[in-house]
GROMACS .gro file of C-alpha atoms in nm:
model
  262
    1TYR     CA    1  -4.905   8.244 -13.480
    2LYS     CA    2  -5.087   8.028 -13.732
    3ALA     CA    3  -5.467   8.047 -13.745
    4ALA     CA    4  -5.748   7.872 -13.931
    5GLY     CA    5  -6.119   7.804 -13.914
    6LYS     CA    6  -6.420   7.988 -13.779
    7GLY     CA    7  -6.609   7.962 -13.453
    8PRO     CA    8  -6.516   7.981 -13.085
    9LEU     CA    9  -6.149   8.068 -13.040
   10VAL     CA   10  -5.896   7.805 -12.928
   11VAL     CA   11  -5.544   7.933 -12.851
   12MET     CA   12  -5.269   7.667 -12.845
   13LEU     CA   13  -4.942   7.710 -12.655
   14HIS     CA   14  -4.646   7.479 -12.714
   15GLY     CA   15  -4.358   7.390 -12.484
   16PHE     CA   16  -3.980   7.347 -12.488
   17PRO     CA   17  -3.825   7.312 -12.740
   18GLU     CA   18  -4.122   7.306 -12.977
   19TYR     CA   19  -4.301   7.543 -13.216
   20TRP     CA   20  -4.655   7.601 -13.343
   21GLY     CA   21  -4.647   7.292 -13.568
   22PHE     CA   22  -4.680   7.059 -13.269
   23TYR     CA   23  -5.050   7.149 -13.287
   24ARG     CA   24  -5.108   7.087 -13.657
   25GLY     CA   25  -5.301   6.766 -13.587
   26LEU     CA   26  -5.524   6.930 -13.327
   27MET     CA   27  -5.581   7.227 -13.556
   28ASP     CA   28  -5.701   6.989 -13.827
   29GLU     CA   29  -5.928   6.819 -13.572
   30LEU     CA   30  -6.095   7.144 -13.465
   31ASP     CA   31  -6.084   7.393 -13.751
   32GLU     CA   32  -6.423   7.296 -13.896
   33THR     CA   33  -6.599   7.409 -13.579
   34HIS     CA   34  -6.352   7.648 -13.414
   35ARG     CA   35  -6.114   7.933 -13.487
   36VAL     CA   36  -5.776   7.783 -13.394
   37ALA     CA   37  -5.461   7.986 -13.329
   38ALA     CA   38  -5.131   7.811 -13.255
   39LEU     CA   39  -4.847   8.029 -13.128
   40SER     CA   40  -4.476   8.006 -13.163
   41LEU     CA   41  -4.394   8.148 -12.820
   42ARG     CA   42  -4.160   8.442 -12.773
   43GLY     CA   43  -3.802   8.337 -12.842
   44TYR     CA   44  -3.914   8.073 -13.093
   45ASP     CA   45  -3.926   8.060 -13.472
   46LEU     CA   46  -4.049   8.390 -13.619
   47SER     CA   47  -4.172   8.541 -13.292
   48ASP     CA   48  -3.988   8.826 -13.120
   49LYS     CA   49  -3.681   8.737 -12.913
   50PRO     CA   50  -3.637   9.004 -12.646
   51ALA     CA   51  -3.311   8.996 -12.453
   52GLY     CA   52  -3.278   8.922 -12.084
   53VAL     CA   53  -3.424   8.674 -11.839
   54ALA     CA   54  -3.693   8.917 -11.720
   55ALA     CA   55  -3.850   8.921 -12.067
   56TYR     CA   56  -3.952   8.556 -12.013
   57ALA     CA   57  -4.109   8.595 -11.670
   58MET     CA   58  -4.462   8.465 -11.638
   59PRO     CA   59  -4.640   8.806 -11.647
   60GLU     CA   60  -4.489   8.870 -11.992
   61LEU     CA   61  -4.597   8.527 -12.117
   62VAL     CA   62  -4.950   8.575 -11.983
   63GLY     CA   63  -4.958   8.908 -12.164
   64ASP     CA   64  -4.869   8.738 -12.492
   65VAL     CA   65  -5.174   8.513 -12.462
   66GLU     CA   66  -5.399   8.811 -12.399
   67ALA     CA   67  -5.247   8.988 -12.701
   68VAL     CA   68  -5.336   8.698 -12.932
   69ILE     CA   69  -5.692   8.679 -12.798
   70LYS     CA   70  -5.734   9.053 -12.857
   71ALA     CA   71  -5.571   9.031 -13.201
   72GLU     CA   72  -5.839   8.778 -13.294
   73GLY     CA   73  -6.105   9.026 -13.186
   74ARG     CA   74  -6.220   8.813 -12.892
   75ASP     CA   75  -6.259   8.865 -12.520
   76ARG     CA   76  -6.181   8.506 -12.419
   77ALA     CA   77  -6.072   8.170 -12.556
   78VAL     CA   78  -6.024   7.803 -12.487
   79LEU     CA   79  -5.658   7.762 -12.390
   80VAL     CA   80  -5.463   7.448 -12.480
   81GLY     CA   81  -5.110   7.408 -12.345
   82HIS     CA   82  -4.831   7.152 -12.337
   83ASP     CA   83  -4.512   7.172 -12.128
   84TRP     CA   84  -4.427   7.544 -12.085
   85GLY     CA   85  -4.744   7.622 -12.277
   86ALA     CA   86  -4.937   7.433 -12.010
   87ALA     CA   87  -4.758   7.623 -11.732
   88ILE     CA   88  -4.855   7.949 -11.902
   89ALA     CA   89  -5.214   7.830 -11.951
   90TRP     CA   90  -5.246   7.745 -11.580
   91ARG     CA   91  -5.126   8.095 -11.493
   92VAL     CA   92  -5.362   8.267 -11.734
   93ALA     CA   93  -5.651   8.067 -11.591
   94MET     CA   94  -5.555   8.163 -11.235
   95GLU     CA   95  -5.458   8.526 -11.283
   96ARG     CA   96  -5.676   8.633 -11.578
   97PRO     CA   97  -5.984   8.409 -11.548
   98GLU     CA   98  -6.194   8.643 -11.759
   99LEU     CA   99  -5.980   8.541 -12.061
  100VAL     CA  100  -6.039   8.165 -12.029
  101GLU     CA  101  -6.350   7.985 -12.151
  102ARG     CA  102  -6.210   7.636 -12.093
  103LEU     CA  103  -5.867   7.499 -12.014
  104VAL     CA  104  -5.683   7.199 -12.167
  105ILE     CA  105  -5.356   7.100 -12.001
  106MET     CA  106  -5.110   6.841 -12.130
  107SER     CA  107  -4.837   6.692 -11.911
  108VAL     CA  108  -4.791   6.971 -11.653
  109PRO     CA  109  -4.940   6.950 -11.303
  110HIS     CA  110  -5.103   7.248 -11.135
  111PRO     CA  111  -4.828   7.478 -10.997
  112ALA     CA  112  -4.922   7.404 -10.635
  113THR     CA  113  -4.921   7.027 -10.671
  114PHE     CA  114  -4.600   7.033 -10.875
  115ALA     CA  115  -4.431   7.244 -10.605
  116ARG     CA  116  -4.545   6.984 -10.353
  117GLU     CA  117  -4.381   6.707 -10.557
  118LEU     CA  118  -4.057   6.903 -10.587
  119ALA     CA  119  -4.061   6.942 -10.211
  120THR     CA  120  -4.147   6.585 -10.113
  121ASN     CA  121  -4.101   6.335 -10.398
  122PRO     CA  122  -3.738   6.219 -10.437
  123GLU     CA  123  -3.806   6.074 -10.783
  124GLN     CA  124  -3.947   6.403 -10.910
  125GLN     CA  125  -3.657   6.589 -10.752
  126LYS     CA  126  -3.409   6.366 -10.933
  127ASN     CA  127  -3.594   6.380 -11.263
  128SER     CA  128  -3.609   6.759 -11.261
  129GLN     CA  129  -3.232   6.802 -11.254
  130TYR     CA  130  -3.233   6.876 -11.628
  131ALA     CA  131  -3.426   7.198 -11.556
  132ARG     CA  132  -3.166   7.319 -11.308
  133ASN     CA  133  -2.897   7.239 -11.565
  134PHE     CA  134  -3.086   7.463 -11.809
  135GLN     CA  135  -3.069   7.744 -11.553
  136GLN     CA  136  -2.689   7.745 -11.551
  137PRO     CA  137  -2.522   8.034 -11.738
  138GLY     CA  138  -2.395   7.930 -12.077
  139PHE     CA  139  -2.576   7.597 -12.091
  140GLU     CA  140  -2.727   7.696 -12.427
  141LYS     CA  141  -2.388   7.623 -12.584
  142ASN     CA  142  -2.475   7.255 -12.541
  143LEU     CA  143  -2.792   7.280 -12.748
  144THR     CA  144  -2.838   7.272 -13.125
  145PRO     CA  145  -3.153   7.238 -13.335
  146GLU     CA  146  -3.031   6.904 -13.465
  147LEU     CA  147  -2.977   6.771 -13.114
  148LEU     CA  148  -3.318   6.882 -12.994
  149THR     CA  149  -3.501   6.727 -13.291
  150ARG     CA  150  -3.303   6.402 -13.311
  151ASN     CA  151  -3.605   6.195 -13.202
  152ALA     CA  152  -3.867   6.405 -13.381
  153PRO     CA  153  -4.164   6.248 -13.559
  154PRO     CA  154  -4.060   6.224 -13.927
  155ALA     CA  155  -4.359   6.428 -14.045
  156ILE     CA  156  -4.240   6.742 -13.866
  157LYS     CA  157  -3.864   6.689 -13.820
  158ALA     CA  158  -3.742   6.911 -14.104
  159GLU     CA  159  -3.987   7.193 -14.032
  160TRP     CA  160  -3.921   7.176 -13.658
  161THR     CA  161  -3.544   7.184 -13.706
  162GLU     CA  162  -3.577   7.488 -13.930
  163ALA     CA  163  -3.801   7.659 -13.675
  164LEU     CA  164  -3.538   7.603 -13.406
  165ARG     CA  165  -3.266   7.744 -13.632
  166ARG     CA  166  -3.472   8.064 -13.635
  167SER     CA  167  -3.507   8.050 -13.255
  168ASP     CA  168  -3.283   8.191 -12.980
  169MET     CA  169  -3.144   7.917 -12.755
  170THR     CA  170  -3.074   8.163 -12.475
  171ALA     CA  171  -3.435   8.278 -12.487
  172LEU     CA  172  -3.557   7.919 -12.471
  173LEU     CA  173  -3.359   7.854 -12.153
  174ASN     CA  174  -3.469   8.185 -12.004
  175TYR     CA  175  -3.813   8.030 -11.947
  176TYR     CA  176  -3.642   7.804 -11.690
  177ARG     CA  177  -3.425   8.081 -11.547
  178ALA     CA  178  -3.721   8.312 -11.497
  179ASN     CA  179  -3.987   8.068 -11.377
  180TYR     CA  180  -3.865   7.725 -11.270
  181PRO     CA  181  -3.777   7.662 -10.901
  182ALA     CA  182  -3.401   7.684 -10.860
  183SER     CA  183  -3.393   7.406 -10.601
  184THR     CA  184  -3.602   7.137 -10.437
  185GLY     CA  185  -3.674   7.078 -10.071
  186PRO     CA  186  -3.742   7.383  -9.849
  187GLU     CA  187  -3.762   7.632 -10.136
  188ALA     CA  188  -4.013   7.416 -10.319
  189ALA     CA  189  -4.205   7.361  -9.995
  190ALA     CA  190  -4.231   7.737  -9.949
  191ALA     CA  191  -4.363   7.771 -10.303
  192ALA     CA  192  -4.619   7.498 -10.241
  193ALA     CA  193  -4.743   7.682  -9.933
  194GLN     CA  194  -4.813   8.005 -10.121
  195PRO     CA  195  -5.185   8.060 -10.187
  196LEU     CA  196  -5.280   8.079 -10.553
  197PRO     CA  197  -5.599   8.203 -10.722
  198ARG     CA  198  -5.837   7.922 -10.799
  199VAL     CA  199  -5.906   7.806 -11.154
  200LYS     CA  200  -6.263   7.895 -11.253
  201ALA     CA  201  -6.275   7.735 -11.599
  202PRO     CA  202  -6.374   7.374 -11.679
  203THR     CA  203  -6.044   7.190 -11.712
  204LEU     CA  204  -5.922   6.885 -11.904
  205VAL     CA  205  -5.584   6.739 -11.805
  206ILE     CA  206  -5.411   6.480 -12.027
  207HIS     CA  207  -5.096   6.301 -11.911
  208GLY     CA  208  -4.877   6.021 -12.043
  209LEU     CA  209  -4.782   5.777 -11.766
  210LYS     CA  210  -4.439   5.721 -11.925
  211ASP     CA  211  -4.354   6.089 -11.876
  212GLN     CA  212  -4.029   6.096 -11.678
  213ALA     CA  213  -3.980   6.474 -11.666
  214LEU     CA  214  -4.314   6.541 -11.498
  215LEU     CA  215  -4.447   6.248 -11.300
  216ALA     CA  216  -4.816   6.162 -11.295
  217ALA     CA  217  -4.825   6.186 -10.914
  218GLY     CA  218  -4.806   6.561 -10.955
  219HIS     CA  219  -5.169   6.568 -11.068
  220SER     CA  220  -5.296   6.420 -10.743
  221GLY     CA  221  -5.498   6.683 -10.561
  222SER     CA  222  -5.527   6.914 -10.860
  223TRP     CA  223  -5.904   6.908 -10.810
  224GLU     CA  224  -5.848   7.101 -10.488
  225HIS     CA  225  -5.745   7.404 -10.696
  226VAL     CA  226  -6.022   7.403 -10.960
  227ASP     CA  227  -6.373   7.526 -10.889
  228ALA     CA  228  -6.524   7.397 -11.215
  229ASP     CA  229  -6.538   7.038 -11.340
  230LEU     CA  230  -6.199   6.872 -11.384
  231THR     CA  231  -6.145   6.578 -11.620
  232LEU     CA  232  -5.827   6.370 -11.599
  233LEU     CA  233  -5.710   6.139 -11.881
  234MET     CA  234  -5.408   5.921 -11.806
  235ILE     CA  235  -5.258   5.738 -12.106
  236PRO     CA  236  -5.039   5.439 -12.006
  237ALA     CA  237  -4.846   5.406 -12.333
  238ALA     CA  238  -4.766   5.776 -12.381
  239GLY     CA  239  -4.474   5.984 -12.258
  240HIS     CA  240  -4.416   6.356 -12.217
  241ASP     CA  241  -4.505   6.442 -12.579
  242VAL     CA  242  -4.845   6.291 -12.530
  243GLN     CA  243  -4.999   6.462 -12.833
  244HIS     CA  244  -4.752   6.281 -13.060
  245ASP     CA  245  -4.748   5.951 -12.873
  246ALA     CA  246  -5.128   5.914 -12.884
  247PRO     CA  247  -5.253   6.171 -13.138
  248ALA     CA  248  -5.589   6.015 -13.224
  249LEU     CA  249  -5.684   5.969 -12.859
  250VAL     CA  250  -5.560   6.312 -12.749
  251ASN     CA  251  -5.708   6.512 -13.036
  252GLY     CA  252  -6.036   6.322 -13.035
  253THR     CA  253  -6.070   6.358 -12.659
  254ILE     CA  254  -6.018   6.734 -12.679
  255ARG     CA  255  -6.271   6.768 -12.959
  256ARG     CA  256  -6.536   6.564 -12.779
  257TRP     CA  257  -6.473   6.745 -12.451
  258LEU     CA  258  -6.519   7.080 -12.623
  259GLU     CA  259  -6.844   6.959 -12.775
  260GLN     CA  260  -6.994   6.884 -12.434
  261PRO     CA  261  -7.231   7.157 -12.315
  262ARG     CA  262  -7.134   7.346 -12.003
   0.00000   0.00000   0.00000
């Protein structure tokens, strides 16, 4: 992971198929007042790439977050997550609440409300087919760093492509194989019905309304799963990569939200 600054710890978790550099702008926004640590998740870039689907199950990913917090000599941190990083952050907040000071989520609904959408929302069911494709054995043969970064912001395209060349494509898809629902309908409905620990940390959720992979409707009812204050920011002109589509708004909102006393 990359780290800078001094102050309260903020741990940043990226998604698929990203790397730590997706948080460079937010690191610059916060490093005068916070200690910021942006991971390249397991399987990515220079991080370890253990073999097997089980190595990418959520308990292992939660453990990685704890390891970074401990490596920084802290007991807890603000967690910021996008895409798979957001899914991990939700889980840390639910299952290891003592580690989480505050929670910032980008693009990913709470697991319970997302399971509900997979069970009941035909548009979300259709738009999530890519994830079930990723679960198929051998699908990684269809992926190359150049393909995944073809629409990258120019400022990070070369560095991102190089980071993906150091990554393990099988590992990247193992996040989906280990954690993403294999089907919609009854299976998703059963997942939605499972009780989950409540989130205790103040939570900020940021979502781009043009996101087609994860629809905004999935955030409806998220307040039913959070005991602390929950702030929702919906950005009409942004898509899934909301931190790149609206960087000034996203980074400034996070900074101001962190400055608010709790």
